[in-house]
Amino acid sequence: MKPLARFRNVVLAGGGNRCWWQAGFWNAVAEPGGLAPERIAAVSAGSSTACMLVAGKTPETLAYYDDITRRNPRNFYPGNWLKGERAFPHAAMYRTALLTILDAEALKRLHAGPEIYVQVARLPSWLGPRSGVLAGILAYQFDKKVRKALHPKLGQRVGFRRDVFRVKDCQTPEQLADLILASSCTPPFTPVLRLHGQVALDGGMVDNVPVGALDHAPGGRRGPTLVLLSRRYGRSLPANEEFHYVQPSRPVPIKGWDYTNPAGVRAAYDLGVADGEAFLADMLRNGAQR
């Protein structure tokens, strides 16, 4: 049996452009390593990465992002405010990219592939949209930069809750784009969004490494799980029979919301390929030694 065939689940963390590392890693190990999960749980940009990978659209997406980021000179256009337009170009660029890449043919492939579960964050009942966004961002940044938590808890303690949706329940590319954008909703880069009538925010505000989303699969979480992170945590990661965490070998060389950096996108992807090849070689070496 190929070394990665035992992983029945894959979890893709969020991280904006850093998720290109996950794409490179996956493409380096999937075929030679036998990675073919039954279920994928993802959040934020990890959810668009999961759909791109399962639909087999990596080359087209890399070419598309190379083009649009090369033609976008800035991440912030203050003059747009004077015209009543959004100063941040990200949401419009992201939605257009999703509808271009994850078209009707891609959606058919997704419906025929493994289950993909996408995590969205819902507001605490005692907060409105604006105060909820602020509370969510502050909680997430505290867990990320102060506690350096692998699985943040503060957002859940404040009252944010997880909502999980199946990609296979999306009947049109527009519905799929709505779901992915809701899971990625991070003001001010995006406006506050609604999904199925409720405010939806980046699912990372509940947990940016959404292993808990697998609990929504029929029968719950089952089998070994490969967890692909999108940044380094500067410490050893948990190791047990159920979860195998993998992090980049060095900081991914692009910021999450930098939509002006085609070289950074390619560098992040190439780093994932190199790390994936090293990971697979290590798995094969350890397997041969047992």
Tab-separated table of C-alpha atoms in Angstrom:
chain	number	residue	atom	x	y	z
A	1	MET	CA	0.000	0.000	0.000
A	2	LYS	CA	1.265	3.476	-0.828
A	3	PRO	CA	2.310	5.435	2.290
A	4	LEU	CA	-0.417	8.088	2.223
A	5	ALA	CA	-3.303	5.813	1.260
A	6	ARG	CA	-4.095	5.274	4.949
A	7	PHE	CA	-5.280	8.880	5.370
A	8	ARG	CA	-9.047	8.803	5.042
A	9	ASN	CA	-9.359	12.498	5.861
A	10	VAL	CA	-7.453	15.665	4.999
A	11	VAL	CA	-7.816	18.994	6.807
A	12	LEU	CA	-6.741	22.218	5.093
A	13	ALA	CA	-6.108	25.225	7.328
A	14	GLY	CA	-6.933	28.748	6.248
A	15	GLY	CA	-4.278	31.297	5.417
A	16	GLY	CA	-5.094	33.235	2.274
A	17	ASN	CA	-2.265	33.088	-0.259
A	18	ARG	CA	-0.264	30.872	2.083
A	19	CYS	CA	-2.629	28.057	1.081
A	20	TRP	CA	-0.726	27.852	-2.184
A	21	TRP	CA	1.782	25.912	-0.092
A	22	GLN	CA	-0.920	23.293	0.542
A	23	ALA	CA	-1.632	23.048	-3.182
A	24	GLY	CA	2.025	22.428	-4.016
A	25	PHE	CA	2.348	19.882	-1.218
A	26	TRP	CA	-0.789	17.994	-2.299
A	27	ASN	CA	0.215	17.866	-5.944
A	28	ALA	CA	3.670	16.568	-5.004
A	29	VAL	CA	2.388	13.690	-2.854
A	30	ALA	CA	-1.106	12.751	-4.040
A	31	GLU	CA	-0.357	10.474	-6.994
A	32	PRO	CA	2.990	8.946	-5.951
A	33	GLY	CA	1.921	8.663	-2.311
A	34	GLY	CA	-1.603	7.384	-2.894
A	35	LEU	CA	-3.336	10.283	-1.147
A	36	ALA	CA	-7.046	9.909	-1.972
A	37	PRO	CA	-9.122	10.963	1.043
A	38	GLU	CA	-12.807	10.232	1.481
A	39	ARG	CA	-13.383	13.534	3.297
A	40	ILE	CA	-11.745	16.963	3.280
A	41	ALA	CA	-12.449	19.631	5.892
A	42	ALA	CA	-11.363	23.145	5.003
A	43	VAL	CA	-11.770	26.759	5.972
A	44	SER	CA	-11.244	30.140	4.327
A	45	ALA	CA	-8.763	29.952	1.427
A	46	GLY	CA	-8.196	26.305	2.323
A	47	SER	CA	-11.711	25.648	1.026
A	48	SER	CA	-10.994	27.176	-2.384
A	49	THR	CA	-7.731	25.228	-2.451
A	50	ALA	CA	-9.576	21.980	-1.714
A	51	CYS	CA	-12.047	22.612	-4.536
A	52	MET	CA	-9.292	23.570	-6.963
A	53	LEU	CA	-7.341	20.405	-6.170
A	54	VAL	CA	-10.272	18.001	-6.384
A	55	ALA	CA	-11.454	19.632	-9.629
A	56	GLY	CA	-7.952	19.254	-11.088
A	57	LYS	CA	-7.633	22.968	-11.837
A	58	THR	CA	-4.225	23.842	-10.378
A	59	PRO	CA	-2.417	24.802	-13.621
A	60	GLU	CA	-5.289	27.023	-14.787
A	61	THR	CA	-5.572	28.680	-11.378
A	62	LEU	CA	-1.857	29.387	-11.108
A	63	ALA	CA	-1.908	30.969	-14.558
A	64	TYR	CA	-5.014	32.976	-13.701
A	65	TYR	CA	-3.578	34.341	-10.446
A	66	ASP	CA	-0.292	35.151	-12.135
A	67	ASP	CA	-2.234	37.303	-14.593
A	68	ILE	CA	-4.620	39.088	-12.219
A	69	THR	CA	-2.028	39.827	-9.526
A	70	ARG	CA	0.440	41.066	-12.130
A	71	ARG	CA	-2.195	43.518	-13.408
A	72	ASN	CA	-3.223	44.687	-9.919
A	73	PRO	CA	-0.631	47.185	-8.660
A	74	ARG	CA	-2.121	47.874	-5.202
A	75	ASN	CA	-3.945	46.171	-2.348
A	76	PHE	CA	-5.628	49.411	-1.289
A	77	TYR	CA	-7.194	52.157	-3.412
A	78	PRO	CA	-8.177	55.033	-1.089
A	79	GLY	CA	-9.453	57.109	-4.011
A	80	ASN	CA	-12.258	54.593	-4.510
A	81	TRP	CA	-13.855	55.785	-1.277
A	82	LEU	CA	-14.461	59.181	-2.859
A	83	LYS	CA	-16.424	57.425	-5.610
A	84	GLY	CA	-18.449	55.314	-3.192
A	85	GLU	CA	-16.592	52.155	-4.184
A	86	ARG	CA	-14.653	49.631	-2.138
A	87	ALA	CA	-11.049	50.578	-1.448
A	88	PHE	CA	-9.969	46.946	-1.215
A	89	PRO	CA	-10.055	44.982	-4.499
A	90	HIS	CA	-9.862	41.533	-2.901
A	91	ALA	CA	-13.504	40.477	-2.691
A	92	ALA	CA	-14.296	41.289	-6.319
A	93	MET	CA	-11.083	39.665	-7.551
A	94	TYR	CA	-11.669	36.574	-5.405
A	95	ARG	CA	-15.264	36.081	-6.546
A	96	THR	CA	-14.373	36.519	-10.209
A	97	ALA	CA	-11.545	34.010	-9.805
A	98	LEU	CA	-13.855	31.459	-8.170
A	99	LEU	CA	-16.490	31.764	-10.885
A	100	THR	CA	-13.848	31.560	-13.594
A	101	ILE	CA	-12.024	28.510	-12.244
A	102	LEU	CA	-14.799	26.604	-10.444
A	103	ASP	CA	-17.239	26.633	-13.344
A	104	ALA	CA	-20.064	24.199	-14.115
A	105	GLU	CA	-17.691	21.497	-15.376
A	106	ALA	CA	-15.526	21.814	-12.256
A	107	LEU	CA	-18.622	21.576	-10.074
A	108	LYS	CA	-19.526	18.261	-11.717
A	109	ARG	CA	-16.106	16.935	-10.758
A	110	LEU	CA	-16.583	18.138	-7.197
A	111	HIS	CA	-19.952	16.386	-6.975
A	112	ALA	CA	-18.268	13.155	-8.123
A	113	GLY	CA	-15.303	13.458	-5.777
A	114	PRO	CA	-14.706	13.172	-2.033
A	115	GLU	CA	-16.853	15.032	0.451
A	116	ILE	CA	-15.600	18.560	1.095
A	117	TYR	CA	-16.816	20.249	4.287
A	118	VAL	CA	-16.435	24.033	4.504
A	119	GLN	CA	-16.427	25.784	7.875
A	120	VAL	CA	-18.052	29.184	8.437
A	121	ALA	CA	-18.133	31.242	11.645
A	122	ARG	CA	-21.418	32.534	13.026
A	123	LEU	CA	-21.666	35.565	15.316
A	124	PRO	CA	-22.263	35.348	19.056
A	125	SER	CA	-25.931	36.028	19.783
A	126	TRP	CA	-25.081	39.072	21.885
A	127	LEU	CA	-23.079	40.874	19.180
A	128	GLY	CA	-24.111	42.713	16.036
A	129	PRO	CA	-22.247	42.489	12.718
A	130	ARG	CA	-19.810	45.357	13.316
A	131	SER	CA	-19.011	44.565	16.944
A	132	GLY	CA	-18.882	40.851	16.093
A	133	VAL	CA	-16.350	41.414	13.334
A	134	LEU	CA	-14.139	43.435	15.682
A	135	ALA	CA	-14.435	40.854	18.475
A	136	GLY	CA	-13.679	38.000	16.100
A	137	ILE	CA	-10.608	39.643	14.607
A	138	LEU	CA	-9.225	40.573	18.028
A	139	ALA	CA	-9.800	37.050	19.396
A	140	TYR	CA	-8.177	35.471	16.350
A	141	GLN	CA	-5.129	37.752	16.445
A	142	PHE	CA	-4.677	37.173	20.196
A	143	ASP	CA	-4.703	33.402	19.745
A	144	LYS	CA	-2.412	33.658	16.729
A	145	LYS	CA	0.193	36.156	17.889
A	146	VAL	CA	0.111	35.937	21.687
A	147	ARG	CA	-0.918	32.372	22.499
A	148	LYS	CA	0.413	31.012	19.174
A	149	ALA	CA	-2.327	28.425	19.455
A	150	LEU	CA	-2.593	25.631	16.907
A	151	HIS	CA	-6.315	25.366	17.624
A	152	PRO	CA	-7.633	28.757	18.812
A	153	LYS	CA	-10.203	28.702	21.606
A	154	LEU	CA	-10.876	32.348	22.456
A	155	GLY	CA	-13.323	32.922	19.606
A	156	GLN	CA	-15.439	29.990	20.755
A	157	ARG	CA	-15.327	31.221	24.339
A	158	VAL	CA	-16.558	34.628	23.186
A	159	GLY	CA	-19.484	32.880	21.511
A	160	PHE	CA	-18.537	32.338	17.872
A	161	ARG	CA	-19.876	29.027	16.623
A	162	ARG	CA	-19.022	26.693	13.805
A	163	ASP	CA	-21.379	26.125	10.887
A	164	VAL	CA	-20.371	23.493	8.332
A	165	PHE	CA	-21.612	23.028	4.766
A	166	ARG	CA	-21.050	20.400	2.090
A	167	VAL	CA	-19.695	21.454	-1.279
A	168	LYS	CA	-21.899	18.786	-2.861
A	169	ASP	CA	-24.974	20.709	-1.681
A	170	CYS	CA	-23.974	23.635	-3.919
A	171	GLN	CA	-26.014	23.335	-7.103
A	172	THR	CA	-24.409	26.176	-9.066
A	173	PRO	CA	-20.964	27.792	-9.294
A	174	GLU	CA	-22.525	30.925	-7.777
A	175	GLN	CA	-23.632	29.000	-4.684
A	176	LEU	CA	-20.163	27.517	-4.337
A	177	ALA	CA	-18.561	30.955	-4.651
A	178	ASP	CA	-20.946	32.298	-1.997
A	179	LEU	CA	-19.942	29.494	0.382
A	180	ILE	CA	-16.200	29.923	-0.114
A	181	LEU	CA	-16.422	33.706	0.200
A	182	ALA	CA	-18.465	33.361	3.398
A	183	SER	CA	-15.829	31.045	4.847
A	184	SER	CA	-13.181	33.638	3.867
A	185	CYS	CA	-15.077	36.742	5.021
A	186	THR	CA	-12.488	39.002	6.665
A	187	PRO	CA	-13.388	42.704	6.769
A	188	PRO	CA	-12.047	45.115	5.608
A	189	PHE	CA	-10.659	42.981	2.772
A	190	THR	CA	-14.195	41.756	2.158
A	191	PRO	CA	-17.527	43.245	3.128
A	192	VAL	CA	-19.541	41.578	5.868
A	193	LEU	CA	-21.357	38.749	4.096
A	194	ARG	CA	-24.490	36.723	4.718
A	195	LEU	CA	-24.983	33.044	3.999
A	196	HIS	CA	-28.483	31.574	4.145
A	197	GLY	CA	-29.759	34.757	5.753
A	198	GLN	CA	-27.223	34.987	8.578
A	199	VAL	CA	-24.004	36.952	8.931
A	200	ALA	CA	-21.057	34.727	8.064
A	201	LEU	CA	-17.427	35.406	8.909
A	202	ASP	CA	-14.148	33.669	8.221
A	203	GLY	CA	-14.410	30.190	9.720
A	204	GLY	CA	-10.923	30.627	11.143
A	205	MET	CA	-12.456	32.770	13.867
A	206	VAL	CA	-13.716	29.495	15.344
A	207	ASP	CA	-10.663	27.406	14.432
A	208	ASN	CA	-8.282	28.082	11.560
A	209	VAL	CA	-7.323	24.386	11.554
A	210	PRO	CA	-10.835	22.968	11.245
A	211	VAL	CA	-10.486	19.381	12.411
A	212	GLY	CA	-13.816	19.813	14.217
A	213	ALA	CA	-15.603	20.190	10.891
A	214	LEU	CA	-15.046	16.461	10.334
A	215	ASP	CA	-17.476	15.784	13.168
A	216	HIS	CA	-20.235	16.851	10.773
A	217	ALA	CA	-19.516	13.931	8.441
A	218	PRO	CA	-21.977	11.015	8.638
A	219	GLY	CA	-20.752	8.792	11.432
A	220	GLY	CA	-18.436	11.510	12.706
A	221	ARG	CA	-14.685	11.612	12.443
A	222	ARG	CA	-13.286	8.313	11.218
A	223	GLY	CA	-9.812	7.141	10.293
A	224	PRO	CA	-6.342	8.721	10.155
A	225	THR	CA	-6.259	12.403	9.216
A	226	LEU	CA	-3.562	14.399	7.437
A	227	VAL	CA	-3.639	18.057	8.543
A	228	LEU	CA	-1.958	20.555	6.224
A	229	LEU	CA	-1.210	23.861	7.932
A	230	SER	CA	-0.304	27.078	6.108
A	231	ARG	CA	2.283	28.625	8.416
A	232	ARG	CA	5.015	27.601	10.811
A	233	TYR	CA	4.204	27.402	14.490
A	234	GLY	CA	7.786	27.401	15.752
A	235	ARG	CA	7.344	24.308	17.881
A	236	SER	CA	6.736	20.601	17.613
A	237	LEU	CA	3.276	19.597	16.497
A	238	PRO	CA	0.989	16.976	18.051
A	239	ALA	CA	1.660	13.430	16.900
A	240	ASN	CA	-0.775	10.595	17.446
A	241	GLU	CA	-2.452	7.757	15.584
A	242	GLU	CA	-5.421	9.892	14.516
A	243	PHE	CA	-3.834	13.158	13.347
A	244	HIS	CA	-0.647	13.817	11.395
A	245	TYR	CA	0.124	17.552	11.233
A	246	VAL	CA	2.433	18.988	8.571
A	247	GLN	CA	3.728	22.576	8.494
A	248	PRO	CA	5.865	24.461	5.967
A	249	SER	CA	9.594	23.964	6.363
A	250	ARG	CA	10.038	27.750	6.535
A	251	PRO	CA	7.717	30.769	6.518
A	252	VAL	CA	5.627	30.840	3.350
A	253	PRO	CA	6.969	33.809	1.326
A	254	ILE	CA	3.734	35.723	0.755
A	255	LYS	CA	1.170	37.519	2.892
A	256	GLY	CA	-2.327	36.125	3.048
A	257	TRP	CA	-4.116	39.051	1.388
A	258	ASP	CA	-1.376	40.281	-0.961
A	259	TYR	CA	-3.048	40.394	-4.376
A	260	THR	CA	-0.103	42.149	-6.071
A	261	ASN	CA	2.561	39.456	-5.847
A	262	PRO	CA	2.595	36.792	-8.599
A	263	ALA	CA	6.159	35.786	-7.705
A	264	GLY	CA	5.071	35.167	-4.115
A	265	VAL	CA	2.199	32.928	-5.245
A	266	ARG	CA	4.564	30.800	-7.304
A	267	ALA	CA	7.173	30.734	-4.522
A	268	ALA	CA	4.567	29.535	-2.020
A	269	TYR	CA	3.456	26.800	-4.399
A	270	ASP	CA	7.029	25.735	-5.166
A	271	LEU	CA	7.851	25.564	-1.450
A	272	GLY	CA	4.878	23.237	-1.008
A	273	VAL	CA	6.129	21.009	-3.822
A	274	ALA	CA	9.599	20.799	-2.261
A	275	ASP	CA	8.193	20.102	1.212
A	276	GLY	CA	5.810	17.503	-0.196
A	277	GLU	CA	8.592	15.682	-1.999
A	278	ALA	CA	10.706	15.676	1.172
A	279	PHE	CA	7.736	14.486	3.248
A	280	LEU	CA	6.991	11.619	0.854
A	281	ALA	CA	10.644	10.567	0.714
A	282	ASP	CA	10.706	10.507	4.522
A	283	MET	CA	7.517	8.421	4.650
A	284	LEU	CA	8.928	5.947	2.141
A	285	ARG	CA	12.248	5.758	3.993
A	286	ASN	CA	10.580	5.164	7.355
A	287	GLY	CA	8.274	2.586	5.828
A	288	ALA	CA	11.207	0.703	4.355
A	289	GLN	CA	12.940	0.679	7.732
A	290	ARG	CA	9.980	-0.883	9.549
